mmCIF file of C-alpha atoms in Angstrom:
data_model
loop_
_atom_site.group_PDB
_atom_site.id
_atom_site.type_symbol
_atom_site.label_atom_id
_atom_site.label_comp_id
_atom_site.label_asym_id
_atom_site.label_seq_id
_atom_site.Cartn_x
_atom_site.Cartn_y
_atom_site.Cartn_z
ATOM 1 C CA UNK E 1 56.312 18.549 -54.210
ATOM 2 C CA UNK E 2 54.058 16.251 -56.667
ATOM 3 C CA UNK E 3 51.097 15.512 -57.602
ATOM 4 C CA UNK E 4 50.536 13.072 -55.035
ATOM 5 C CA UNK E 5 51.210 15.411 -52.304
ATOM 6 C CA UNK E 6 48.248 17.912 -53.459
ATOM 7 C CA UNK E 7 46.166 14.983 -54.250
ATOM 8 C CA UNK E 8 46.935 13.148 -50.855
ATOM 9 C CA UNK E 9 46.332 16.728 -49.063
ATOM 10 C CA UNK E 10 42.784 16.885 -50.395
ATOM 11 C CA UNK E 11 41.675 13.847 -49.860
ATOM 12 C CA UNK E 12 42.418 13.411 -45.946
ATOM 13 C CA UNK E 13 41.211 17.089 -45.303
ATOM 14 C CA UNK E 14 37.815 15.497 -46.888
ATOM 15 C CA UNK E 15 38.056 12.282 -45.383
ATOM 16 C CA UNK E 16 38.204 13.879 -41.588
ATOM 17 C CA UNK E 17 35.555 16.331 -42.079
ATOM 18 C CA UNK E 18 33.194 14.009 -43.101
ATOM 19 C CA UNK E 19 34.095 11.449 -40.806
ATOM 20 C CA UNK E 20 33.615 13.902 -38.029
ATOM 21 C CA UNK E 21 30.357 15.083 -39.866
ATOM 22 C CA UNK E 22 29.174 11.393 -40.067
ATOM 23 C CA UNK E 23 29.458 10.654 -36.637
ATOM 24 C CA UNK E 24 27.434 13.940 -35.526
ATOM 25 C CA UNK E 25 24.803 14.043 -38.343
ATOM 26 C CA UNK E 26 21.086 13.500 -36.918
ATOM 27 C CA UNK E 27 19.398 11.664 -39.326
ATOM 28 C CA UNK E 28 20.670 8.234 -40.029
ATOM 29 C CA UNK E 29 20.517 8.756 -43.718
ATOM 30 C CA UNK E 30 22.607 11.780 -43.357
ATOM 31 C CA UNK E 31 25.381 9.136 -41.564
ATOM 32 C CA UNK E 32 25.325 7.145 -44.457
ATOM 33 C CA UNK E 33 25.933 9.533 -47.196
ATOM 34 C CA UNK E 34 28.984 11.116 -45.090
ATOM 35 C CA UNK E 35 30.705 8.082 -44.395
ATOM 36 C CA UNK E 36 30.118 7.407 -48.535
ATOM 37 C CA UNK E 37 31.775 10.104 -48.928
ATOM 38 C CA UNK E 38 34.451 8.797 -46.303
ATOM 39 C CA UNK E 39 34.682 5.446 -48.197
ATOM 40 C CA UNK E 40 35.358 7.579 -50.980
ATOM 41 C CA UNK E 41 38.025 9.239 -49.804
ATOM 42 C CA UNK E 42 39.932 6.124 -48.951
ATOM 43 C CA UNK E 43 39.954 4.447 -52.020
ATOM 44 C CA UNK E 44 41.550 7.947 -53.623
ATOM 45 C CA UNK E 45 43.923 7.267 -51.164
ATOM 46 C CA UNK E 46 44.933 3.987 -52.303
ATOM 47 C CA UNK E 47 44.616 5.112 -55.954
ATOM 48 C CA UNK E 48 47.705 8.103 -55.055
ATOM 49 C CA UNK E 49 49.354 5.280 -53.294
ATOM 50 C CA UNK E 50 49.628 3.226 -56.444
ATOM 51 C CA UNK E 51 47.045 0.339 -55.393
ATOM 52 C CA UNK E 52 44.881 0.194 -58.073
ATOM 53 C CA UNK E 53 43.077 -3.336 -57.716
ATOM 54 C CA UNK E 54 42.445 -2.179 -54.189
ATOM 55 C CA UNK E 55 40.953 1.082 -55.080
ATOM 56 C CA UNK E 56 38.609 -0.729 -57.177
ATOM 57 C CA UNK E 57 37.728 -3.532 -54.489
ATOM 58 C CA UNK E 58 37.371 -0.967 -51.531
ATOM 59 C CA UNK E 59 35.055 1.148 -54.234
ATOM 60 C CA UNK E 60 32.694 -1.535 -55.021
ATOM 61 C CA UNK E 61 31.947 -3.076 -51.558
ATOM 62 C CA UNK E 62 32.325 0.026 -49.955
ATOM 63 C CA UNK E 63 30.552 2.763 -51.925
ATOM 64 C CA UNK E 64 28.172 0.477 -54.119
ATOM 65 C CA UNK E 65 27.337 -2.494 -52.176
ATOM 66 C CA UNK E 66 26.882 -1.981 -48.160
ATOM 67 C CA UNK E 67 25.396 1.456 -48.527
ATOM 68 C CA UNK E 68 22.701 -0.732 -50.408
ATOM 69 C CA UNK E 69 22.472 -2.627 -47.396
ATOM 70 C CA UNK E 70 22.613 -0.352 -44.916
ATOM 71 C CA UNK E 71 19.380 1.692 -46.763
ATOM 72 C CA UNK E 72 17.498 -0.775 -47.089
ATOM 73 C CA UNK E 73 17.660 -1.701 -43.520
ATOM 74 C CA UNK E 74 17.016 2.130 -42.761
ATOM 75 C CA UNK E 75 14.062 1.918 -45.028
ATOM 76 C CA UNK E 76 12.965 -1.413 -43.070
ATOM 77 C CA UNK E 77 13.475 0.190 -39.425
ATOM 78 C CA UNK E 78 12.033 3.923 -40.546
ATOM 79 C CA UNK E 79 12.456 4.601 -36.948
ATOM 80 C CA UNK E 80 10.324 8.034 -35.746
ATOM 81 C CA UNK E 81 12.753 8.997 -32.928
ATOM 82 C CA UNK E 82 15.684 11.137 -33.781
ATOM 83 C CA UNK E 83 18.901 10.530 -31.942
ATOM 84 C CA UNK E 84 20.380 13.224 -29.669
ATOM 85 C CA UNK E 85 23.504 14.286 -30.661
ATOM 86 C CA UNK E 86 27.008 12.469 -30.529
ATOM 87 C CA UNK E 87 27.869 13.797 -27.300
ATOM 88 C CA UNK E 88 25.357 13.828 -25.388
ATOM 89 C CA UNK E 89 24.980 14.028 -21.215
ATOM 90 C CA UNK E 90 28.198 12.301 -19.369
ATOM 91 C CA UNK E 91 29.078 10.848 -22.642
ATOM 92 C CA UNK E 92 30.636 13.920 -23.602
ATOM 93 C CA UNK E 93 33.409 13.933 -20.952
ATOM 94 C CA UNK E 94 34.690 10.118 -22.494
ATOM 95 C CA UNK E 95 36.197 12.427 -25.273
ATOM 96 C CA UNK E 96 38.701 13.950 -22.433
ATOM 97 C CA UNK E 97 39.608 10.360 -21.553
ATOM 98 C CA UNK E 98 40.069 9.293 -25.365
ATOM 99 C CA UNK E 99 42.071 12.315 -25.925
ATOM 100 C CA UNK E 100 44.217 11.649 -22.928
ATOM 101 C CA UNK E 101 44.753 7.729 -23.965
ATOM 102 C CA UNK E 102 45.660 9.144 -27.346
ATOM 103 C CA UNK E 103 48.171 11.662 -26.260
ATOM 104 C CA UNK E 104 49.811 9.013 -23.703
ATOM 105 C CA UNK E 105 49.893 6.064 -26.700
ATOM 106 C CA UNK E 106 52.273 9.465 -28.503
ATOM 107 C CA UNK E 107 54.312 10.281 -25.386
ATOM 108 C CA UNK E 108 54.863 6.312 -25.527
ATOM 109 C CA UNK E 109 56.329 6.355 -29.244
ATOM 110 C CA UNK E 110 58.303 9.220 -28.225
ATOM 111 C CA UNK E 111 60.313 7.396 -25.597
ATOM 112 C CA UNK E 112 60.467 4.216 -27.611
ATOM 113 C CA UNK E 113 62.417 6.973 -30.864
ATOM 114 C CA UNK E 114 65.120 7.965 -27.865
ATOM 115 C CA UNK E 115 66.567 5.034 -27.315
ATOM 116 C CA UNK E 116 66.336 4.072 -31.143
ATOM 117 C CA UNK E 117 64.378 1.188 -30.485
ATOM 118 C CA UNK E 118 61.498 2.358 -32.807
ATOM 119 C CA UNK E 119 63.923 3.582 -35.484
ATOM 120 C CA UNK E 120 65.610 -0.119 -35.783
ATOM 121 C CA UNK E 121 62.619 -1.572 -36.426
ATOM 122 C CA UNK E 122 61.312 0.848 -39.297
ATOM 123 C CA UNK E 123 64.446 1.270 -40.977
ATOM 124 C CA UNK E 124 64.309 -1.183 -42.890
ATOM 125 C CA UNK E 125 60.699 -0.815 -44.197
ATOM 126 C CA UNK E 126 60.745 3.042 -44.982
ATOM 127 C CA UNK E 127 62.504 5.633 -47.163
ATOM 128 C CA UNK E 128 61.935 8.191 -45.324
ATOM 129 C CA UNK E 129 63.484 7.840 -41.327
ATOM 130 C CA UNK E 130 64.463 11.313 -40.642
ATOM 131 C CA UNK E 131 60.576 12.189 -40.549
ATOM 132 C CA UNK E 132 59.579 10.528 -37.563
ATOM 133 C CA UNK E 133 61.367 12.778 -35.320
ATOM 134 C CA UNK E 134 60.337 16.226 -37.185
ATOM 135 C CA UNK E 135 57.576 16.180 -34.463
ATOM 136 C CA UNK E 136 59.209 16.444 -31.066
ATOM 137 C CA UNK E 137 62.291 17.869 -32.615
ATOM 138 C CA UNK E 138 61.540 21.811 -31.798
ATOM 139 C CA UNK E 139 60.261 21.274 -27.857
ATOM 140 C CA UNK E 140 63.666 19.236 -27.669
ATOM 141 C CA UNK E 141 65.799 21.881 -28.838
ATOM 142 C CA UNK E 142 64.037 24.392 -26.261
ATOM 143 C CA UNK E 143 63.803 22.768 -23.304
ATOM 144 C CA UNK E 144 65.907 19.357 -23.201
ATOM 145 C CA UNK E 145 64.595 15.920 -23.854
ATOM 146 C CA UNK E 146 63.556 15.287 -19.730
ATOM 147 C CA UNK E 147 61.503 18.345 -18.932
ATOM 148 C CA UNK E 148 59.488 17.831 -22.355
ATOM 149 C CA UNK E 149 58.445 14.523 -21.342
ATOM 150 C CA UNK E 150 57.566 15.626 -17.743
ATOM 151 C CA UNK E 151 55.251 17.865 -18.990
ATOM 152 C CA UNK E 152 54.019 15.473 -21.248
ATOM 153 C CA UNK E 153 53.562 12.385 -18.852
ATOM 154 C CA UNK E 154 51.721 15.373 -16.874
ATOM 155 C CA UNK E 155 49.731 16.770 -19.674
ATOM 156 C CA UNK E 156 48.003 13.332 -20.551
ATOM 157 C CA UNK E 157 47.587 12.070 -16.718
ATOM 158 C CA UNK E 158 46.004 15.247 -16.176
ATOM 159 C CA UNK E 159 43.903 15.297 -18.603
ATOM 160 C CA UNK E 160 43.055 11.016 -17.975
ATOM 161 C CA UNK E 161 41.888 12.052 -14.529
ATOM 162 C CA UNK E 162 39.788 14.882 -15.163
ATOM 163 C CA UNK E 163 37.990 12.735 -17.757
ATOM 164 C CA UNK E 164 37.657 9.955 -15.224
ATOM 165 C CA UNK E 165 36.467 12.657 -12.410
ATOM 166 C CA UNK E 166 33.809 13.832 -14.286
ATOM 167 C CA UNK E 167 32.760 10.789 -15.581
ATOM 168 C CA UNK E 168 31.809 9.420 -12.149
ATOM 169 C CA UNK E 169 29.403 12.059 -11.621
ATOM 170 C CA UNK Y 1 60.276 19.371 -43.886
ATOM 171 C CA UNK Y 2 61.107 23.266 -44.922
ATOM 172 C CA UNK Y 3 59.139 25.810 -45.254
ATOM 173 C CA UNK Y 4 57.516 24.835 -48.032
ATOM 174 C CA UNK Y 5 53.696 23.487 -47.272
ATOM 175 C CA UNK Y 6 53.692 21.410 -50.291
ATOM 176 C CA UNK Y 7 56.936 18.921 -48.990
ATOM 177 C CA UNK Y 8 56.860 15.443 -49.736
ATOM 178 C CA UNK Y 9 54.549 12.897 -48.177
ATOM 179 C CA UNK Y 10 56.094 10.101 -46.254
ATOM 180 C CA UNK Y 11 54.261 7.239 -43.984
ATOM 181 C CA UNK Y 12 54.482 9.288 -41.186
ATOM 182 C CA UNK Y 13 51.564 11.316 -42.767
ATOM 183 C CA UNK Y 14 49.789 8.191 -43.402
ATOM 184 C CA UNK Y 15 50.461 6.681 -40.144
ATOM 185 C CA UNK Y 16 49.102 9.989 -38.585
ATOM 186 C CA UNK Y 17 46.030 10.148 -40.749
ATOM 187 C CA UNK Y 18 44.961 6.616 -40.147
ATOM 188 C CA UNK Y 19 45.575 7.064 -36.547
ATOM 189 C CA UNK Y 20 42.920 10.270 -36.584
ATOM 190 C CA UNK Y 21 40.838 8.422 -38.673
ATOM 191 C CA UNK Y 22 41.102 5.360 -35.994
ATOM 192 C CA UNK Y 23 40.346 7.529 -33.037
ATOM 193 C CA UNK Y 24 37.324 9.080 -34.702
ATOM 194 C CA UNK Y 25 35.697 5.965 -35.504
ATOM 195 C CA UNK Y 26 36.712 4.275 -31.686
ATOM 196 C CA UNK Y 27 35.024 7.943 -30.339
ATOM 197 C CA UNK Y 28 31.968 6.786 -32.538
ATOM 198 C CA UNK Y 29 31.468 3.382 -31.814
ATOM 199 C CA UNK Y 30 31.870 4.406 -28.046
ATOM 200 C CA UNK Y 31 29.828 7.307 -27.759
ATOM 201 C CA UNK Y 32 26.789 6.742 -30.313
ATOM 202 C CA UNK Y 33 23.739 4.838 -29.443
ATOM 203 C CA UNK Y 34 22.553 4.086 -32.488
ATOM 204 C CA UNK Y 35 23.256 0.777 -33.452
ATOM 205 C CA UNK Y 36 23.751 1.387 -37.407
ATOM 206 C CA UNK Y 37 25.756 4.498 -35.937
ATOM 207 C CA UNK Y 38 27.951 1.794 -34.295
ATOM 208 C CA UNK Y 39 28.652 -0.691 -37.026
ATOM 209 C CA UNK Y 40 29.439 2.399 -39.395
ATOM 210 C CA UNK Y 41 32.088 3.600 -36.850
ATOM 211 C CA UNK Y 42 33.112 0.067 -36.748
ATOM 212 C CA UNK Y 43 33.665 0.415 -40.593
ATOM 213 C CA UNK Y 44 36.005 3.577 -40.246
ATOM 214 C CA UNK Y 45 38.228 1.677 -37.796
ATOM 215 C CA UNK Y 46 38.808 -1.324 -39.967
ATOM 216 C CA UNK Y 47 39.785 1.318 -42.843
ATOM 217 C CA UNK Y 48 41.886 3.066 -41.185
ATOM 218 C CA UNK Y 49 43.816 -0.433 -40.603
ATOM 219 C CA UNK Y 50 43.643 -0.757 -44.240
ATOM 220 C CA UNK Y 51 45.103 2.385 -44.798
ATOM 221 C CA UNK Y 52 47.850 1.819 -43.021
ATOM 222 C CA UNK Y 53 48.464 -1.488 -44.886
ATOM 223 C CA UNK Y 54 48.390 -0.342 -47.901
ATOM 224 C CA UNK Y 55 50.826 2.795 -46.932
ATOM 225 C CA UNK Y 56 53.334 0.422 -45.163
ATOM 226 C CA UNK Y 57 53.333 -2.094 -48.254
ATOM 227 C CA UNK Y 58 53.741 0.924 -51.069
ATOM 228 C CA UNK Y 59 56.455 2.438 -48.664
ATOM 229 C CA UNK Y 60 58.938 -0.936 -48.814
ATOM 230 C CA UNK Y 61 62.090 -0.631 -50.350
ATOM 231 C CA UNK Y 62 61.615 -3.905 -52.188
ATOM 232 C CA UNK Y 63 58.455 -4.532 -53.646
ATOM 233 C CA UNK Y 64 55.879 -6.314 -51.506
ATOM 234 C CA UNK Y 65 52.427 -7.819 -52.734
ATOM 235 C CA UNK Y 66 51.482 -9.728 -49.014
ATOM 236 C CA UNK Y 67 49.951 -6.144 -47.976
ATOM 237 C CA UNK Y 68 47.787 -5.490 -50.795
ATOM 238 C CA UNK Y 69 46.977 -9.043 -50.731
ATOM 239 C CA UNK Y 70 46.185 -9.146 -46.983
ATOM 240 C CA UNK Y 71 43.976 -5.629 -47.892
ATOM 241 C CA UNK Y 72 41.631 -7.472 -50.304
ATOM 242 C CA UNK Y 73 40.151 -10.295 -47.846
ATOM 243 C CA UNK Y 74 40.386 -7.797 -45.184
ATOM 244 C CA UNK Y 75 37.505 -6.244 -47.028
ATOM 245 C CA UNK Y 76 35.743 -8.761 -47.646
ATOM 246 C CA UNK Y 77 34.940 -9.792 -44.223
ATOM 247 C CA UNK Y 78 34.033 -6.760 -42.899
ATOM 248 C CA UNK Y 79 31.612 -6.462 -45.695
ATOM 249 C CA UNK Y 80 30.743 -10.128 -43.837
ATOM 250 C CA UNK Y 81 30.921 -8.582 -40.472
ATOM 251 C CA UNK Y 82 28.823 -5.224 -41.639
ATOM 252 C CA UNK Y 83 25.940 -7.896 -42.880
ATOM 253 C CA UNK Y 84 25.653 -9.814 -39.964
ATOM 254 C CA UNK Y 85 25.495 -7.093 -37.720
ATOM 255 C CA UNK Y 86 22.784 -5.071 -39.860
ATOM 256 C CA UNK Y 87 20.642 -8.660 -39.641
ATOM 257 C CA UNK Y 88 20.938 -8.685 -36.116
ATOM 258 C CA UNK Y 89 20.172 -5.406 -35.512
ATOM 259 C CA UNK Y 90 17.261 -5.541 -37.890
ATOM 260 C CA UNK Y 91 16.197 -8.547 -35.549
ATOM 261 C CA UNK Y 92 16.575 -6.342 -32.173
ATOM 262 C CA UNK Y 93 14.276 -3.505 -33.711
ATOM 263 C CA UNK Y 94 11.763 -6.101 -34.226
ATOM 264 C CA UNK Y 95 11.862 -7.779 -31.159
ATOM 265 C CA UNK Y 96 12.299 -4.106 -28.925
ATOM 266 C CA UNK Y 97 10.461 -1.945 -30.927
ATOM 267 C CA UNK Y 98 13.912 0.796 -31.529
ATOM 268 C CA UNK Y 99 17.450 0.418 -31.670
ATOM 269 C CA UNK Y 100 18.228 2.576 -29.305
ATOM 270 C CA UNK Y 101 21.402 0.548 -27.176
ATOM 271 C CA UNK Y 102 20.427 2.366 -23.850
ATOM 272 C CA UNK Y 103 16.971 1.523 -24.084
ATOM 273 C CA UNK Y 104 17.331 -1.749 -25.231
ATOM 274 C CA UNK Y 105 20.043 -2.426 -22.107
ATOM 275 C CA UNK Y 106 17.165 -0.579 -19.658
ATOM 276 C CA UNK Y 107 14.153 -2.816 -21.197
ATOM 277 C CA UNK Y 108 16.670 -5.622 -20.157
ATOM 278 C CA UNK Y 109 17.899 -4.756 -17.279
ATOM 279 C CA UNK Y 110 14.843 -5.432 -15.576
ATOM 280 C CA UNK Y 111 14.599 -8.834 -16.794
ATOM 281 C CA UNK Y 112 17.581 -10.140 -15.814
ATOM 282 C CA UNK Y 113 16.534 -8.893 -11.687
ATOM 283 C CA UNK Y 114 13.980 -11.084 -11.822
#
């Protein structure tokens, strides 16, 4: 435990909040200020990280000088209409298919870590190896390595084609 | 890991993080119809990939510049990338009247059947 653990725990709790509350905020102003804040965020991360010329590039393009940009051209448009929320209609049902995609793109890395192909490669580049399998490590020890990635395989084509089947409709 | 909450971060944390953060801004640039929307979204995937960068050059063993370096011009052109797309899309609402990518695409679509 540090001080860059606490600090790095604040900022991405803040940083996915308001990237979720950027993306479903009405007004386009609103957008702006969140994903400011999101910007933010991201340079504190580089700051814990020890990048400190990058912290101060990604805050001046990216918290003083497009959100300059981007209001002006929301003053320019000044646009009547309000947008419907982000998931709207059958657009809503793409977010099963993302989350499906995303799970299979895991269950992928998974079966790369088994046969150490994955570890090879980042061994040499990281300090800390015995992290990457902290995740899958408890089903594992339940159930076996094949079942768990049965049900896996099955979780994400499952939810793939009931994305896809209500998508068509 | 423990039971501690406070344990140590490693790049799996950051990997994880810029993954979420990757997926949330692919979710908006697919789903929104605003075009400023979009090219926002657009921003939170490109620093998410900066992110990661940075976490895989400050996780090295040996000290590594060629990540931090890479970072810097990185963000310069999407500042480049952001500008052009905010002039086109200033040039759309003045041709179409809103930027609105469904209505645009249906004010076009009848166009292009003639």
């Amino acid at each position: 435990m540090s001080l860059n653990s606490i600090f790095f725990m604040i900022f991405s709790v803040i940083l996915i909040f308001s990237s979720i509350a950027s993306l479903m905020a009405r007004r386009m102003i609103y957008t702006l200020l969140w994903a400011m804040l999101v910007f933010l965020m991201v340079a504190g991360l580089f700051l814990v990280q020890g990048a400190v010329y990058n912290s101060m590039v990604q805050f001046l393009i990216y918290v003083v000088a497009i959100p300059i940009l981007i209001g002006v051209t929301i003053m320019l448009i000044n646009q009547k209409q309000q947008n419907k929320g982000l998931f709207y209609g059958r657009g809503k049902y793409t977010l099963w298919i993302l989350l499906g995609i995303f799970s299979l793109i895991i269950i992928l890395g998974d079966f790369l870590s088994m046969n150490n192909i994955f570890f090879e490669i980042v061994k040499n580049c990281s300090v800390y190896v015995n992290s990457y399998s902290d995740l899958f490590s408890i089903s594992r020890n339940l159930l076996g390595v094949y079942p768990v990635l049965l049900l896996e395989f099955a979780a994400g084509i499952v939810l793939t084609i009931v994305g896809l089947s209500y998508y068509g409709k | 890991m423990g039971n501690n909450i406070f344990y140590c971060i490693t790049l799996y944390d950051y990997q994880m993080l810029s993954i979420i953060l990757f997926f949330i801004g692919l979710i908006g640039v697919s789903l929104s119809r605003n075009l400023i929307k979009i090219l926002i979204s657009l921003e939170f995937v490109i620093n998410a990939v900066n992110l990661l960068f940075i976490s895989f050059a400050s996780y090295k063993s040996e000290p590594s510049y060629l990540g931090y370096t890479l970072v810097i011009f990185t963000t310069g052109i999407s500042a480049l990338i952001l500008a052009v797309g905010i002039y086109f899309a200033y040039l759309i609402y003045k041709k179409t009247g809103n930027i609105d990518v469904i209505k645009i695409y249906n004010q076009y679509k009848e166009i292009d059947k003639c």
